mmCIF file of C-alpha atoms and ligand atoms in Angstrom:
data_model
loop_
_atom_site.group_PDB
_atom_site.id
_atom_site.type_symbol
_atom_site.label_atom_id
_atom_site.label_comp_id
_atom_site.label_asym_id
_atom_site.label_seq_id
_atom_site.Cartn_x
_atom_site.Cartn_y
_atom_site.Cartn_z
ATOM 1 C CA MET A 1 15.743 -5.621 -32.608
ATOM 2 C CA SER A 2 12.911 -5.973 -35.107
ATOM 3 C CA ALA A 3 9.339 -5.323 -34.059
ATOM 4 C CA VAL A 4 8.546 -8.953 -34.785
ATOM 5 C CA LEU A 5 11.324 -10.194 -32.514
ATOM 6 C CA ALA A 6 10.316 -7.725 -29.827
ATOM 7 C CA GLU A 7 6.887 -9.284 -29.579
ATOM 8 C CA ARG A 8 6.092 -12.156 -27.272
ATOM 9 C CA ALA A 9 4.339 -15.085 -28.896
ATOM 10 C CA ALA A 10 0.603 -14.566 -28.401
ATOM 11 C CA PRO A 11 -0.284 -16.945 -25.563
ATOM 12 C CA ALA A 12 -2.455 -19.893 -26.506
ATOM 13 C CA LEU A 13 -5.063 -19.591 -23.788
ATOM 14 C CA GLN A 14 -8.450 -21.053 -23.232
ATOM 15 C CA PRO A 15 -11.159 -18.472 -23.904
ATOM 16 C CA ARG A 16 -12.272 -18.707 -20.287
ATOM 17 C CA ALA A 17 -8.840 -17.962 -18.786
ATOM 18 C CA PRO A 18 -9.180 -15.094 -16.265
ATOM 19 C CA ALA A 19 -8.939 -11.725 -18.019
ATOM 20 C CA VAL A 20 -7.088 -8.838 -16.398
ATOM 21 C CA VAL A 21 -7.075 -5.073 -16.870
ATOM 22 C CA LEU A 22 -4.185 -3.234 -15.180
ATOM 23 C CA LEU A 23 -4.638 0.353 -13.996
ATOM 24 C CA GLY A 24 -1.290 1.987 -13.237
ATOM 25 C CA THR A 25 2.016 1.087 -14.843
ATOM 26 C CA GLY A 26 4.297 2.812 -12.335
ATOM 27 C CA VAL A 27 6.668 1.087 -9.927
ATOM 28 C CA VAL A 28 4.197 -1.572 -8.742
ATOM 29 C CA GLY A 29 2.264 -1.879 -12.023
ATOM 30 C CA GLY A 30 5.557 -2.296 -13.910
ATOM 31 C CA ALA A 31 6.596 -5.120 -11.558
ATOM 32 C CA PHE A 32 3.161 -6.706 -12.023
ATOM 33 C CA LEU A 33 3.604 -6.630 -15.817
ATOM 34 C CA LYS A 34 6.913 -8.479 -15.386
ATOM 35 C CA LEU A 35 5.206 -11.128 -13.250
ATOM 36 C CA LEU A 36 2.545 -11.607 -15.938
ATOM 37 C CA ASN A 37 5.361 -12.871 -18.176
ATOM 38 C CA THR A 38 6.346 -15.628 -15.736
ATOM 39 C CA PRO A 39 4.986 -19.192 -15.698
ATOM 40 C CA ALA A 40 3.093 -18.467 -12.462
ATOM 41 C CA ALA A 41 0.785 -16.159 -14.429
ATOM 42 C CA SER A 42 0.522 -18.254 -17.582
ATOM 43 C CA ALA A 43 -3.183 -18.866 -17.004
ATOM 44 C CA LEU A 44 -3.983 -15.127 -17.048
ATOM 45 C CA ARG A 45 -4.775 -12.937 -20.024
ATOM 46 C CA LEU A 46 -3.988 -9.202 -20.034
ATOM 47 C CA VAL A 47 -6.745 -7.477 -22.042
ATOM 48 C CA GLY A 48 -6.093 -3.858 -21.085
ATOM 49 C CA ALA A 49 -3.562 -1.604 -19.403
ATOM 50 C CA ALA A 50 -3.538 2.099 -18.561
ATOM 51 C CA ASN A 51 -1.534 4.871 -17.002
ATOM 52 C CA SER A 52 -3.095 8.192 -16.022
ATOM 53 C CA GLN A 53 -3.140 9.505 -19.619
ATOM 54 C CA ARG A 54 -3.305 6.580 -22.027
ATOM 55 C CA GLN A 55 -4.507 3.018 -22.340
ATOM 56 C CA GLN A 56 -4.116 0.009 -24.590
ATOM 57 C CA THR A 57 -6.561 -2.786 -25.398
ATOM 58 C CA ASP A 58 -5.097 -4.029 -28.683
ATOM 59 C CA PRO A 59 -3.905 -7.621 -27.963
ATOM 60 C CA SER A 60 -0.816 -7.387 -30.201
ATOM 61 C CA ARG A 61 0.294 -4.069 -28.623
ATOM 62 C CA LEU A 62 -0.367 -5.473 -25.151
ATOM 63 C CA ALA A 63 1.910 -8.410 -25.966
ATOM 64 C CA GLU A 64 4.822 -6.135 -26.886
ATOM 65 C CA ARG A 65 7.772 -5.803 -24.547
ATOM 66 C CA GLY A 66 8.105 -2.382 -22.978
ATOM 67 C CA LEU A 67 4.355 -1.862 -22.624
ATOM 68 C CA ARG A 68 5.021 0.595 -19.804
ATOM 69 C CA GLU A 69 7.222 2.769 -22.025
ATOM 70 C CA GLN A 70 4.872 2.314 -24.984
ATOM 71 C CA LEU A 71 2.002 3.773 -22.922
ATOM 72 C CA LYS A 72 4.100 6.833 -22.139
ATOM 73 C CA ARG A 73 4.411 7.509 -25.873
ATOM 74 C CA ASP A 74 1.152 6.405 -27.411
ATOM 75 C CA GLY A 75 -2.122 4.583 -26.899
ATOM 76 C CA ASP A 76 -5.792 5.493 -26.711
ATOM 77 C CA ALA A 77 -7.132 8.247 -24.496
ATOM 78 C CA ARG A 78 -8.146 7.079 -21.003
ATOM 79 C CA ASP A 79 -11.651 5.645 -20.884
ATOM 80 C CA ASP A 80 -12.594 3.206 -18.108
ATOM 81 C CA ALA A 81 -15.691 2.052 -20.023
ATOM 82 C CA ARG A 82 -13.528 0.844 -22.910
ATOM 83 C CA LEU A 83 -11.310 -1.117 -20.527
ATOM 84 C CA LEU A 84 -14.326 -2.794 -18.913
ATOM 85 C CA ALA A 85 -15.653 -3.583 -22.396
ATOM 86 C CA ALA A 86 -12.354 -5.361 -23.128
ATOM 87 C CA LEU A 87 -13.000 -7.552 -20.067
ATOM 88 C CA ASP A 88 -16.542 -8.263 -21.307
ATOM 89 C CA ASP A 89 -15.380 -9.008 -24.861
ATOM 90 C CA SER A 90 -12.802 -11.516 -23.529
ATOM 91 C CA GLY A 91 -15.572 -13.997 -22.718
ATOM 92 C CA ALA A 92 -13.644 -14.846 -19.550
ATOM 93 C CA GLY A 93 -15.499 -16.294 -16.589
ATOM 94 C CA THR A 94 -13.310 -14.270 -14.212
ATOM 95 C CA LYS A 95 -12.844 -10.584 -15.059
ATOM 96 C CA VAL A 96 -10.379 -8.700 -12.896
ATOM 97 C CA VAL A 97 -9.497 -5.025 -12.552
ATOM 98 C CA VAL A 98 -6.072 -4.625 -10.914
ATOM 99 C CA ASP A 99 -5.612 -1.157 -9.415
ATOM 100 C CA ALA A 100 -1.912 -0.292 -9.014
ATOM 101 C CA THR A 101 -2.496 3.449 -8.674
ATOM 102 C CA ALA A 102 -2.933 5.767 -5.702
ATOM 103 C CA SER A 103 -5.929 7.436 -7.348
ATOM 104 C CA ALA A 104 -8.795 8.188 -4.957
ATOM 105 C CA GLU A 105 -11.028 8.785 -7.964
ATOM 106 C CA LEU A 106 -10.434 5.263 -9.304
ATOM 107 C CA ALA A 107 -10.815 3.741 -5.833
ATOM 108 C CA SER A 108 -14.203 5.425 -5.509
ATOM 109 C CA ARG A 109 -15.351 3.251 -8.432
ATOM 110 C CA HIS A 110 -14.260 -0.114 -6.958
ATOM 111 C CA ALA A 111 -17.617 -0.817 -5.293
ATOM 112 C CA GLU A 112 -19.475 -0.040 -8.514
ATOM 113 C CA TRP A 113 -17.202 -2.371 -10.519
ATOM 114 C CA LEU A 114 -17.710 -5.129 -7.946
ATOM 115 C CA ALA A 115 -21.479 -4.631 -8.120
ATOM 116 C CA ARG A 116 -21.266 -5.043 -11.898
ATOM 117 C CA GLY A 117 -19.564 -8.447 -11.561
ATOM 118 C CA TYR A 118 -15.891 -7.497 -12.028
ATOM 119 C CA HIS A 119 -13.410 -8.595 -9.385
ATOM 120 C CA VAL A 120 -11.082 -5.928 -8.020
ATOM 121 C CA VAL A 121 -7.532 -6.528 -6.798
ATOM 122 C CA THR A 122 -5.780 -3.461 -5.427
ATOM 123 C CA ALA A 123 -2.630 -1.915 -4.020
ATOM 124 C CA ASN A 124 -4.565 1.349 -3.776
ATOM 125 C CA LYS A 125 -5.520 2.110 -0.147
ATOM 126 C CA SER A 126 -7.900 4.951 -0.922
ATOM 127 C CA LEU A 127 -11.104 2.926 -0.567
ATOM 128 C CA GLY A 128 -10.286 0.568 2.323
ATOM 129 C CA GLY A 129 -8.451 3.360 4.142
ATOM 130 C CA GLY A 130 -10.629 6.237 2.971
ATOM 131 C CA ASP A 131 -13.916 7.677 4.186
ATOM 132 C CA LEU A 132 -16.439 5.478 5.942
ATOM 133 C CA ALA A 133 -19.113 5.816 3.246
ATOM 134 C CA GLY A 134 -16.741 4.246 0.708
ATOM 135 C CA TRP A 135 -15.878 1.433 3.093
ATOM 136 C CA ARG A 136 -19.590 0.751 3.690
ATOM 137 C CA ALA A 137 -20.279 0.650 -0.067
ATOM 138 C CA LEU A 138 -17.467 -1.900 -0.352
ATOM 139 C CA GLN A 139 -18.941 -4.014 2.466
ATOM 140 C CA ALA A 140 -22.350 -3.945 0.747
ATOM 141 C CA ALA A 141 -20.788 -5.233 -2.495
ATOM 142 C CA LEU A 142 -18.900 -7.948 -0.586
ATOM 143 C CA ALA A 143 -22.098 -9.025 1.183
ATOM 144 C CA ARG A 144 -23.568 -9.686 -2.273
ATOM 145 C CA GLY A 145 -20.697 -12.101 -3.003
ATOM 146 C CA ALA A 146 -18.109 -9.863 -4.701
ATOM 147 C CA ARG A 147 -14.419 -10.588 -4.041
ATOM 148 C CA TYR A 148 -11.917 -7.829 -3.235
ATOM 149 C CA GLY A 149 -8.189 -8.604 -3.212
ATOM 150 C CA ASP A 150 -6.514 -6.133 -0.865
ATOM 151 C CA ALA A 151 -3.444 -8.029 0.419
ATOM 152 C CA ALA A 152 -1.138 -5.459 -1.204
ATOM 153 C CA THR A 153 -2.637 -2.524 0.692
ATOM 154 C CA VAL A 154 -1.057 -3.369 4.062
ATOM 155 C CA GLY A 155 2.490 -4.649 4.595
ATOM 156 C CA ALA A 156 2.947 -5.024 0.804
ATOM 157 C CA GLY A 157 1.439 -8.496 0.972
ATOM 158 C CA LEU A 158 2.796 -9.701 4.324
ATOM 159 C CA PRO A 159 0.029 -12.046 5.531
ATOM 160 C CA VAL A 160 -1.537 -9.535 7.886
ATOM 161 C CA LEU A 161 -5.050 -9.001 6.555
ATOM 162 C CA SER A 162 -5.494 -12.702 5.800
ATOM 163 C CA THR A 163 -4.393 -13.610 9.344
ATOM 164 C CA LEU A 164 -6.664 -11.018 10.899
ATOM 165 C CA ARG A 165 -9.675 -12.295 8.937
ATOM 166 C CA ARG A 166 -8.876 -15.917 9.721
ATOM 167 C CA LEU A 167 -8.664 -15.204 13.452
ATOM 168 C CA ARG A 168 -11.944 -13.322 13.271
ATOM 169 C CA ASP A 169 -13.640 -16.182 11.377
ATOM 170 C CA CYS A 170 -12.558 -18.472 14.222
ATOM 171 C CA GLY A 171 -14.125 -16.181 16.806
ATOM 172 C CA ASP A 172 -10.796 -14.822 18.068
ATOM 173 C CA GLY A 173 -11.225 -11.161 18.967
ATOM 174 C CA LEU A 174 -8.519 -8.553 18.425
ATOM 175 C CA LEU A 175 -7.568 -6.919 21.729
ATOM 176 C CA THR A 176 -4.762 -4.658 20.541
ATOM 177 C CA LEU A 177 -2.813 -4.105 17.383
ATOM 178 C CA GLU A 178 0.508 -2.330 17.351
ATOM 179 C CA GLY A 179 3.348 -1.975 14.934
ATOM 180 C CA VAL A 180 5.495 -0.185 12.429
ATOM 181 C CA PHE A 181 3.547 -0.002 9.177
ATOM 182 C CA SER A 182 5.869 2.146 7.046
ATOM 183 C CA GLY A 183 9.129 0.979 5.484
ATOM 184 C CA SER A 184 10.539 4.494 5.270
ATOM 185 C CA LEU A 185 9.662 5.459 8.874
ATOM 186 C CA SER A 186 10.959 2.081 10.033
ATOM 187 C CA TYR A 187 14.308 2.753 8.332
ATOM 188 C CA LEU A 188 14.536 6.336 9.638
ATOM 189 C CA PHE A 189 13.950 5.482 13.296
ATOM 190 C CA ASN A 190 15.902 2.194 13.218
ATOM 191 C CA GLN A 191 18.886 4.308 12.107
ATOM 192 C CA TYR A 192 18.376 7.494 14.083
ATOM 193 C CA ASP A 193 20.650 7.479 17.141
ATOM 194 C CA GLY A 194 21.242 11.210 17.505
ATOM 195 C CA SER A 195 24.768 11.031 16.061
ATOM 196 C CA ARG A 196 23.667 12.586 12.764
ATOM 197 C CA PRO A 197 20.989 15.179 12.097
ATOM 198 C CA PHE A 198 17.634 13.621 11.197
ATOM 199 C CA SER A 199 17.616 15.630 7.952
ATOM 200 C CA ALA A 200 20.881 13.969 6.821
ATOM 201 C CA LEU A 201 19.356 10.550 7.409
ATOM 202 C CA LEU A 202 16.197 11.586 5.590
ATOM 203 C CA GLY A 203 18.216 12.811 2.598
ATOM 204 C CA GLU A 204 20.015 9.471 2.503
ATOM 205 C CA ALA A 205 16.738 7.505 2.742
ATOM 206 C CA ARG A 206 15.348 9.600 -0.107
ATOM 207 C CA ARG A 207 18.399 8.895 -2.285
ATOM 208 C CA LEU A 208 18.036 5.171 -1.565
ATOM 209 C CA GLY A 209 14.431 5.341 -2.796
ATOM 210 C CA TYR A 210 13.014 4.463 0.647
ATOM 211 C CA THR A 211 10.856 7.592 0.815
ATOM 212 C CA GLU A 212 8.461 9.143 -1.659
ATOM 213 C CA PRO A 213 10.030 11.900 -3.823
ATOM 214 C CA ASP A 214 8.307 14.345 -1.457
ATOM 215 C CA PRO A 215 9.114 12.772 1.956
ATOM 216 C CA ARG A 216 6.183 14.613 3.583
ATOM 217 C CA SER A 217 3.966 11.803 2.180
ATOM 218 C CA ASP A 218 5.796 9.487 4.592
ATOM 219 C CA LEU A 219 6.424 11.924 7.453
ATOM 220 C CA SER A 220 2.817 13.132 7.619
ATOM 221 C CA GLY A 221 1.735 9.711 8.949
ATOM 222 C CA GLU A 222 -1.214 9.679 6.538
ATOM 223 C CA ASP A 223 -0.166 6.485 4.768
ATOM 224 C CA VAL A 224 0.294 4.707 8.109
ATOM 225 C CA ALA A 225 -3.112 5.983 9.236
ATOM 226 C CA ARG A 226 -4.745 4.518 6.121
ATOM 227 C CA LYS A 227 -3.195 1.119 6.826
ATOM 228 C CA LEU A 228 -4.320 1.261 10.460
ATOM 229 C CA LEU A 229 -7.848 2.137 9.300
ATOM 230 C CA ILE A 230 -7.901 -0.834 6.909
ATOM 231 C CA LEU A 231 -6.778 -3.182 9.688
ATOM 232 C CA ALA A 232 -9.120 -1.700 12.303
ATOM 233 C CA ARG A 233 -12.094 -1.969 9.957
ATOM 234 C CA ASN A 234 -11.231 -5.570 9.138
ATOM 235 C CA ALA A 235 -11.051 -6.262 12.880
ATOM 236 C CA GLY A 236 -14.622 -4.999 13.261
ATOM 237 C CA PHE A 237 -14.086 -1.322 14.192
ATOM 238 C CA ALA A 238 -15.917 0.778 11.602
ATOM 239 C CA LEU A 239 -13.787 3.849 12.221
ATOM 240 C CA GLY A 240 -14.012 7.046 10.225
ATOM 241 C CA TRP A 241 -10.977 8.801 8.810
ATOM 242 C CA ASP A 242 -11.275 11.533 11.457
ATOM 243 C CA GLU A 243 -11.212 8.941 14.253
ATOM 244 C CA VAL A 244 -7.525 8.153 13.770
ATOM 245 C CA GLU A 245 -5.258 10.435 15.759
ATOM 246 C CA VAL A 246 -2.306 11.261 13.523
ATOM 247 C CA GLU A 247 0.928 12.871 14.689
ATOM 248 C CA SER A 248 2.634 14.449 11.697
ATOM 249 C CA LEU A 249 6.407 14.803 11.851
ATOM 250 C CA VAL A 250 6.246 17.751 9.454
ATOM 251 C CA PRO A 251 6.382 21.062 11.363
ATOM 252 C CA GLU A 252 3.378 23.271 10.624
ATOM 253 C CA PRO A 253 5.315 25.995 8.683
ATOM 254 C CA LEU A 254 6.664 23.365 6.243
ATOM 255 C CA ARG A 255 3.354 21.705 5.376
ATOM 256 C CA ALA A 256 2.139 23.986 2.588
ATOM 257 C CA LEU A 257 5.460 24.559 0.792
ATOM 258 C CA ASP A 258 6.155 23.167 -2.651
ATOM 259 C CA THR A 259 8.492 20.178 -2.707
ATOM 260 C CA ASP A 260 11.709 22.025 -3.572
ATOM 261 C CA ASP A 261 11.185 24.641 -0.868
ATOM 262 C CA PHE A 262 10.438 21.889 1.646
ATOM 263 C CA LEU A 263 13.597 19.981 0.672
ATOM 264 C CA ALA A 264 15.632 23.168 1.084
ATOM 265 C CA ARG A 265 14.381 23.539 4.679
ATOM 266 C CA LEU A 266 14.753 19.919 5.848
ATOM 267 C CA ASP A 267 17.090 20.974 8.675
ATOM 268 C CA GLU A 268 14.077 22.492 10.464
ATOM 269 C CA LEU A 269 13.102 18.910 11.328
ATOM 270 C CA ASP A 270 16.318 18.403 13.280
ATOM 271 C CA ALA A 271 15.944 20.290 16.579
ATOM 272 C CA PRO A 272 12.501 18.958 17.605
ATOM 273 C CA LEU A 273 13.466 15.366 16.800
ATOM 274 C CA ALA A 274 16.873 15.685 18.505
ATOM 275 C CA ALA A 275 15.070 16.854 21.673
ATOM 276 C CA ARG A 276 12.638 13.893 21.517
ATOM 277 C CA HIS A 277 15.535 11.514 20.957
ATOM 278 C CA ALA A 278 17.590 12.909 23.868
ATOM 279 C CA GLU A 279 14.597 12.651 26.204
ATOM 280 C CA ALA A 280 13.977 9.014 25.203
ATOM 281 C CA ALA A 281 17.687 8.148 25.431
ATOM 282 C CA SER A 282 17.899 9.603 28.976
ATOM 283 C CA ARG A 283 15.505 6.807 29.988
ATOM 284 C CA GLY A 284 17.332 4.153 27.908
ATOM 285 C CA HIS A 285 14.490 4.161 25.363
ATOM 286 C CA VAL A 286 14.339 4.539 21.552
ATOM 287 C CA LEU A 287 11.879 6.310 19.253
ATOM 288 C CA ARG A 288 9.590 4.424 16.901
ATOM 289 C CA TYR A 289 6.767 5.652 14.660
ATOM 290 C CA LEU A 290 4.011 3.315 15.852
ATOM 291 C CA ALA A 291 0.445 2.619 14.829
ATOM 292 C CA ARG A 292 -1.766 1.492 17.684
ATOM 293 C CA LEU A 293 -5.331 0.280 18.039
ATOM 294 C CA ASN A 294 -6.691 -0.593 21.454
ATOM 295 C CA GLN A 295 -9.608 -2.752 22.565
ATOM 296 C CA ARG A 296 -11.972 0.205 22.653
ATOM 297 C CA GLY A 297 -11.175 1.053 19.047
ATOM 298 C CA HIS A 298 -8.961 4.039 19.796
ATOM 299 C CA ALA A 299 -6.548 4.432 16.888
ATOM 300 C CA ARG A 300 -3.380 6.520 16.914
ATOM 301 C CA VAL A 301 -0.276 6.835 14.762
ATOM 302 C CA GLY A 302 2.732 8.775 15.959
ATOM 303 C CA LEU A 303 6.149 8.858 17.532
ATOM 304 C CA VAL A 304 6.487 6.791 20.698
ATOM 305 C CA GLU A 305 9.328 6.029 23.121
ATOM 306 C CA VAL A 306 9.774 2.308 23.591
ATOM 307 C CA PRO A 307 12.137 0.326 25.841
ATOM 308 C CA PRO A 308 14.826 -1.854 24.209
ATOM 309 C CA THR A 309 12.779 -4.963 25.094
ATOM 310 C CA HIS A 310 9.851 -3.775 22.934
ATOM 311 C CA PRO A 311 9.452 -5.816 19.685
ATOM 312 C CA ALA A 312 9.633 -2.618 17.581
ATOM 313 C CA ALA A 313 13.001 -1.726 19.157
ATOM 314 C CA ARG A 314 14.491 -4.779 17.465
ATOM 315 C CA LEU A 315 13.547 -3.965 13.877
ATOM 316 C CA TYR A 316 16.059 -3.751 11.022
ATOM 317 C CA GLY A 317 16.208 -1.899 7.721
ATOM 318 C CA THR A 318 12.821 -1.071 6.249
ATOM 319 C CA ASP A 319 10.966 -3.961 7.922
ATOM 320 C CA ASN A 320 7.351 -3.607 8.937
ATOM 321 C CA GLN A 321 5.957 -5.205 12.066
ATOM 322 C CA PHE A 322 2.395 -6.059 13.099
ATOM 323 C CA ALA A 323 1.826 -7.338 16.648
ATOM 324 C CA LEU A 324 -1.665 -8.731 17.236
ATOM 325 C CA THR A 325 -2.871 -9.454 20.762
ATOM 326 C CA THR A 326 -6.123 -11.409 20.660
ATOM 327 C CA THR A 327 -8.324 -13.324 23.067
ATOM 328 C CA ARG A 328 -6.323 -16.464 22.190
ATOM 329 C CA TYR A 329 -2.914 -14.873 21.548
ATOM 330 C CA HIS A 330 -2.866 -12.923 24.787
ATOM 331 C CA THR A 331 0.254 -14.007 26.684
ATOM 332 C CA GLN A 332 2.509 -13.066 23.788
ATOM 333 C CA PRO A 333 1.284 -11.251 20.678
ATOM 334 C CA LEU A 334 1.248 -12.909 17.285
ATOM 335 C CA VAL A 335 3.930 -10.952 15.432
ATOM 336 C CA ILE A 336 4.157 -10.675 11.645
ATOM 337 C CA GLN A 337 7.333 -8.990 10.463
ATOM 338 C CA GLY A 338 9.245 -8.551 7.222
ATOM 339 C CA PRO A 339 9.706 -6.339 4.178
ATOM 340 C CA GLY A 340 6.605 -4.172 4.026
ATOM 341 C CA ALA A 341 7.352 -2.300 0.814
ATOM 342 C CA GLY A 342 8.960 -2.889 -2.550
ATOM 343 C CA PRO A 343 7.639 -3.381 -6.054
ATOM 344 C CA GLU A 344 8.331 -7.100 -6.387
ATOM 345 C CA VAL A 345 6.628 -8.226 -3.196
ATOM 346 C CA THR A 346 3.734 -5.816 -3.718
ATOM 347 C CA ALA A 347 3.205 -7.043 -7.298
ATOM 348 C CA GLN A 348 3.366 -10.601 -6.003
ATOM 349 C CA ALA A 349 0.616 -9.795 -3.508
ATOM 350 C CA LEU A 350 -1.508 -8.545 -6.427
ATOM 351 C CA LEU A 351 -0.801 -11.674 -8.460
ATOM 352 C CA GLY A 352 -1.597 -13.903 -5.478
ATOM 353 C CA ASP A 353 -4.970 -12.207 -5.058
ATOM 354 C CA VAL A 354 -5.730 -12.524 -8.797
ATOM 355 C CA LEU A 355 -4.817 -16.228 -8.832
ATOM 356 C CA ALA A 356 -6.933 -16.836 -5.717
ATOM 357 C CA LEU A 357 -10.006 -15.705 -7.678
ATOM 358 C CA GLY A 358 -9.688 -18.915 -9.714
HETATM 359 N N1 NAP B 1 5.852 1.135 -4.147
HETATM 360 C C1 NAP B 1 5.602 0.262 -3.157
HETATM 361 O O1 NAP B 1 6.524 -0.386 -2.603
HETATM 362 C C2 NAP B 1 4.196 0.044 -2.683
HETATM 363 C C3 NAP B 1 3.939 -0.916 -1.682
HETATM 364 C C4 NAP B 1 2.620 -1.166 -1.290
HETATM 365 C C5 NAP B 1 1.584 -0.454 -1.880
HETATM 366 N N2 NAP B 1 1.870 0.490 -2.812
HETATM 367 C C6 NAP B 1 0.752 1.222 -3.416
HETATM 368 O O2 NAP B 1 0.684 0.866 -4.787
HETATM 369 C C7 NAP B 1 0.128 1.956 -5.532
HETATM 370 C C8 NAP B 1 1.078 2.302 -6.690
HETATM 371 O O3 NAP B 1 2.334 2.673 -6.154
HETATM 372 P P1 NAP B 1 3.584 2.975 -7.110
HETATM 373 O O4 NAP B 1 4.751 3.050 -6.197
HETATM 374 O O5 NAP B 1 3.585 2.008 -8.237
HETATM 375 O O6 NAP B 1 3.202 4.432 -7.646
HETATM 376 P P2 NAP B 1 3.716 5.147 -8.993
HETATM 377 O O7 NAP B 1 5.031 4.609 -9.402
HETATM 378 O O8 NAP B 1 3.550 6.603 -8.742
HETATM 379 O O9 NAP B 1 2.664 4.671 -10.112
HETATM 380 C C9 NAP B 1 1.324 5.082 -10.107
HETATM 381 C C10 NAP B 1 0.754 4.746 -11.458
HETATM 382 O O10 NAP B 1 -0.655 5.026 -11.427
HETATM 383 C C11 NAP B 1 -0.991 5.668 -12.659
HETATM 384 N N3 NAP B 1 -2.266 6.369 -12.530
HETATM 385 C C12 NAP B 1 -2.593 7.440 -11.779
HETATM 386 N N4 NAP B 1 -3.879 7.785 -11.976
HETATM 387 C C13 NAP B 1 -4.377 6.895 -12.872
HETATM 388 C C14 NAP B 1 -5.628 6.717 -13.500
HETATM 389 N N5 NAP B 1 -6.670 7.527 -13.242
HETATM 390 N N6 NAP B 1 -5.790 5.695 -14.387
HETATM 391 C C15 NAP B 1 -4.759 4.871 -14.661
HETATM 392 N N7 NAP B 1 -3.543 4.981 -14.111
HETATM 393 C C16 NAP B 1 -3.357 5.988 -13.224
HETATM 394 C C17 NAP B 1 0.192 6.561 -12.921
HETATM 395 O O11 NAP B 1 0.185 6.994 -14.265
HETATM 396 P P3 NAP B 1 1.305 7.988 -14.867
HETATM 397 O O12 NAP B 1 2.487 7.086 -15.125
HETATM 398 O O13 NAP B 1 0.675 8.491 -16.114
HETATM 399 O O14 NAP B 1 1.540 9.032 -13.824
HETATM 400 C C18 NAP B 1 1.331 5.572 -12.618
HETATM 401 O O15 NAP B 1 1.544 4.724 -13.730
HETATM 402 C C19 NAP B 1 -0.060 3.105 -4.526
HETATM 403 O O16 NAP B 1 -1.383 3.118 -4.089
HETATM 404 C C20 NAP B 1 0.897 2.738 -3.403
HETATM 405 O O17 NAP B 1 0.516 3.273 -2.146
HETATM 406 C C21 NAP B 1 3.141 0.745 -3.249
#
């Protein structure tokens, strides 16, 4: 195909159409780029895109198909200032930085960007679910009128954060929050019935792409803890990172190994989990990796035995579940459940937050 044919027609947009810079062109960023080519995003203008090494701000190169692959081969050296300048040069009334990375370093700049008048929309949990000082800097920027789109950080865009904020705006207080916040841990414990070693199930989940390439990122509970922190903070509990009790499923001797060595010793996970499973089964219960926040602000993530009548016992596949008990939803919790991971829904959550900026 010729280069000319490979290019999309340059969109005829009003100069004040919202301008977007995309940081991260991995799984989620790639899905976001695809959504930008759909009619739903026709009012948006991409003025910059970057991976960890390279970036592009040339409008004709940005309009090429395969931008993700192009950035792997060539582009300018990474320079955030140049990307922000592209937003300024666009003349757009709404300038948006979309963060589709997991970079703590980039997240630490969100508050500064907001203070400088850029909107930030993020799938990156490192600020909302990071240290308290970062969260407070974010709150200070929001108090000055900045807008922060974070729907993609919890439940991959399931309407959890928006519901929590709406209830709070109406004076409804959160009493408890409980649920399964990880697609991979949901899948593993929905499947695990003791008939196969846990390591075999984990290997299968990894092959299906349900876990990170190094499954310790999932099994450590850290990602779940970040999501619980984001929710707790949005419910009014300004918790620090060290105030979440985290039960890691990775045995101590396996924590510092490199990935290949860890993968070669996966069977060391089996005996402890088989014992936990047998104990739960003797009482007719099942195991679930739950996140819990109580009324006093105590936050914990870890493996819990639940009876078959518990909402988390009835989960399927990689579904997430968020059960909110509030002063007005107190007889039965308000339960939000559904796919809580996946590039398409996560990218859609980013797009929804960008479009909501107007
Ligand atoms: N995957 C999901 O289903 C899902 C769901 C909800 C939320 N999330 C969150 O979404 C974020 C992205 O996830 P992913 O699955 O797309 O990860 P990924 O495939 O590993 O992609 C990460 C991207 O970020 C880029 N990056 C890293 N540091 C950067 C920097 N300083 N500047 C610019 N780009 C940088 C990487 O560049 P290189 O290509 O050069 O390495 C890569 O393109 C994470 O925070 C994740 O927790 C993911």
